[in-house]
Short mmCIF file of C-alpha atoms and ligand atoms in Angstrom, two decimals:
data_model
loop_
_atom_site.label_atom_id
_atom_site.label_comp_id
_atom_site.label_asym_id
_atom_site.label_seq_id
_atom_site.Cartn_x
_atom_site.Cartn_y
_atom_site.Cartn_z
CA UNK A 568 1.62 -4.72 -83.12
CA UNK A 569 -1.27 -6.15 -85.04
CA UNK A 570 -4.28 -4.13 -86.09
CA UNK A 571 -7.78 -5.34 -85.37
CA UNK A 572 -10.64 -6.01 -87.73
CA UNK A 573 -14.06 -4.37 -87.55
CA UNK A 574 -16.34 -5.99 -84.95
CA UNK A 575 -18.98 -7.11 -87.44
CA UNK A 576 -19.23 -10.52 -85.84
CA UNK A 577 -16.25 -11.12 -83.60
CA UNK A 578 -15.64 -14.82 -83.33
CA UNK A 579 -13.46 -16.20 -80.56
CA UNK A 580 -10.87 -18.79 -81.38
CA UNK A 581 -10.85 -18.07 -85.13
CA UNK A 582 -7.30 -16.75 -85.09
CA UNK A 583 -8.42 -13.36 -86.43
CA UNK A 584 -7.84 -10.44 -84.08
CA UNK A 585 -11.07 -8.45 -83.76
CA UNK A 586 -12.15 -5.58 -81.54
CA UNK A 587 -13.67 -6.84 -78.32
CA UNK A 588 -11.17 -9.64 -77.96
CA UNK A 589 -8.41 -10.50 -75.50
CA UNK A 590 -5.51 -12.12 -77.34
CA UNK A 591 -2.79 -14.34 -75.90
CA UNK A 592 0.36 -15.40 -77.78
CA UNK A 593 2.48 -18.47 -77.25
CA UNK A 594 5.73 -16.48 -77.29
CA UNK A 595 6.91 -13.07 -76.13
CA UNK A 596 6.79 -10.10 -78.52
CA UNK A 597 3.37 -11.31 -79.81
CA UNK A 598 5.02 -14.27 -81.48
CA UNK A 599 4.02 -17.81 -82.32
CA UNK A 600 0.47 -19.09 -82.24
CA UNK A 601 -2.32 -16.99 -80.69
CA UNK A 602 -5.68 -17.48 -79.01
CA UNK A 603 -8.39 -14.83 -79.37
CA UNK A 604 -11.18 -14.71 -76.78
CA UNK A 605 -14.15 -12.33 -76.66
CA UNK A 606 -15.45 -13.26 -73.22
CA UNK A 607 -14.41 -14.43 -69.79
CA UNK A 608 -12.55 -17.73 -69.55
CA UNK A 609 -12.41 -19.35 -66.10
CA UNK A 610 -10.00 -22.13 -66.97
CA UNK A 611 -7.61 -22.31 -69.92
CA UNK A 612 -7.26 -26.08 -69.53
CA UNK A 613 -8.60 -27.88 -72.58
CA UNK A 614 -8.07 -24.88 -74.88
CA UNK A 615 -5.35 -24.69 -77.52
CA UNK A 616 -3.69 -21.89 -79.42
CA UNK A 617 -5.36 -21.61 -82.85
CA UNK A 618 -4.01 -24.07 -85.41
CA UNK A 619 -1.55 -25.35 -82.83
CA UNK A 620 -1.14 -28.44 -80.69
CA UNK A 621 0.06 -26.25 -77.82
CA UNK A 622 -2.20 -26.02 -74.78
CA UNK A 623 -3.30 -22.52 -73.80
CA UNK A 624 -2.99 -23.17 -70.08
CA UNK A 625 0.34 -22.03 -68.59
CA UNK A 626 1.80 -21.26 -72.01
CA UNK A 627 0.98 -17.62 -72.85
CA UNK A 628 3.99 -15.29 -73.05
CA UNK A 629 2.49 -12.03 -74.38
CA UNK A 630 -1.02 -10.55 -74.32
CA UNK A 631 -3.11 -7.67 -75.67
CA UNK A 632 -6.66 -6.42 -75.07
CA UNK A 633 -8.53 -5.33 -78.21
CA UNK A 634 -11.70 -4.42 -76.33
CA UNK A 635 -12.11 -0.67 -76.73
CA UNK A 636 -13.98 0.06 -73.50
CA UNK A 637 -13.48 -2.80 -71.05
CA UNK A 638 -10.44 -3.60 -68.94
CA UNK A 639 -9.66 -7.08 -67.69
CA UNK A 640 -7.51 -9.12 -65.37
CA UNK A 641 -5.68 -12.27 -66.36
CA UNK A 642 -4.85 -14.60 -63.50
CA UNK A 643 -2.09 -17.04 -62.68
CA UNK A 644 -4.63 -19.63 -61.63
CA UNK A 645 -7.98 -20.92 -62.85
CA UNK A 646 -11.28 -19.49 -61.62
CA UNK A 647 -9.93 -15.93 -61.45
CA UNK A 648 -7.56 -16.70 -58.59
CA UNK A 649 -4.76 -14.24 -57.68
CA UNK A 650 -2.22 -13.05 -58.53
CA UNK A 651 -3.24 -11.24 -61.71
CA UNK A 652 -2.09 -8.79 -64.38
CA UNK A 653 -4.28 -5.71 -64.95
CA UNK A 654 -4.95 -5.00 -68.63
CA UNK A 655 -6.44 -1.69 -69.82
CA UNK A 656 -8.79 -1.16 -72.79
CA UNK A 657 -7.31 -1.08 -76.31
CA UNK A 658 -4.59 1.51 -76.79
CA UNK A 659 -4.52 2.73 -73.18
CA UNK A 660 -1.58 2.85 -70.78
CA UNK A 661 -1.07 4.32 -67.32
CA UNK A 662 2.14 3.86 -65.35
CA UNK A 663 3.09 0.19 -65.48
CA UNK A 664 -0.40 -0.86 -66.55
CA UNK A 665 -1.10 -1.16 -70.27
CA UNK A 666 -3.45 -2.64 -72.85
CA UNK A 667 -0.63 -4.89 -74.13
CA UNK A 668 2.38 -6.69 -72.65
CA UNK A 669 5.13 -7.99 -74.91
CA UNK A 670 6.51 -10.09 -72.06
CA UNK A 671 5.00 -11.28 -68.78
CA UNK A 672 7.81 -11.55 -66.25
CA UNK A 673 6.92 -13.96 -63.45
CA UNK A 674 3.57 -14.62 -65.17
CA UNK A 675 5.31 -16.10 -68.20
CA UNK A 676 3.84 -19.55 -68.99
CA UNK A 677 1.60 -19.18 -65.94
CA UNK A 678 -1.71 -17.63 -67.01
CA UNK A 679 -4.83 -19.74 -66.50
CA UNK A 680 -7.94 -17.49 -66.61
CA UNK A 681 -9.17 -13.99 -67.48
CA UNK A 682 -12.12 -11.81 -66.52
CA UNK A 683 -13.42 -8.63 -68.18
CA UNK A 684 -14.69 -5.70 -66.09
CA1 LIG B 1552 -11.46 -13.56 -83.43
CA1 LIG B 1553 5.03 -19.46 -73.80
#
């Protein structure tokens, strides 16, 4: 796994993993290009992995939450529409729910929005 930088001024979409961010990777096992987001995103359409020509929508294959206190859900459809994957705060895991997923099963190349709680 990757470490995170101090949250001095977390900047989304800069390709640097910082605390407070939800990170999506193009490939499983946190591989390929990534997109780092520090807020809710209702529709991945129109976004691209950082320094990549690959669209973010329906392309993520692994994910991790670097927010230390907030959980989130990432959804198969835009506008926070079910089904979703539950993601715990940074470093936490409980049963099948974790802060990071190295592969996404049926959600692979299907995620389209995410919402922090
Ligand atoms: Ca960042
Ligand atoms: Ca992918």
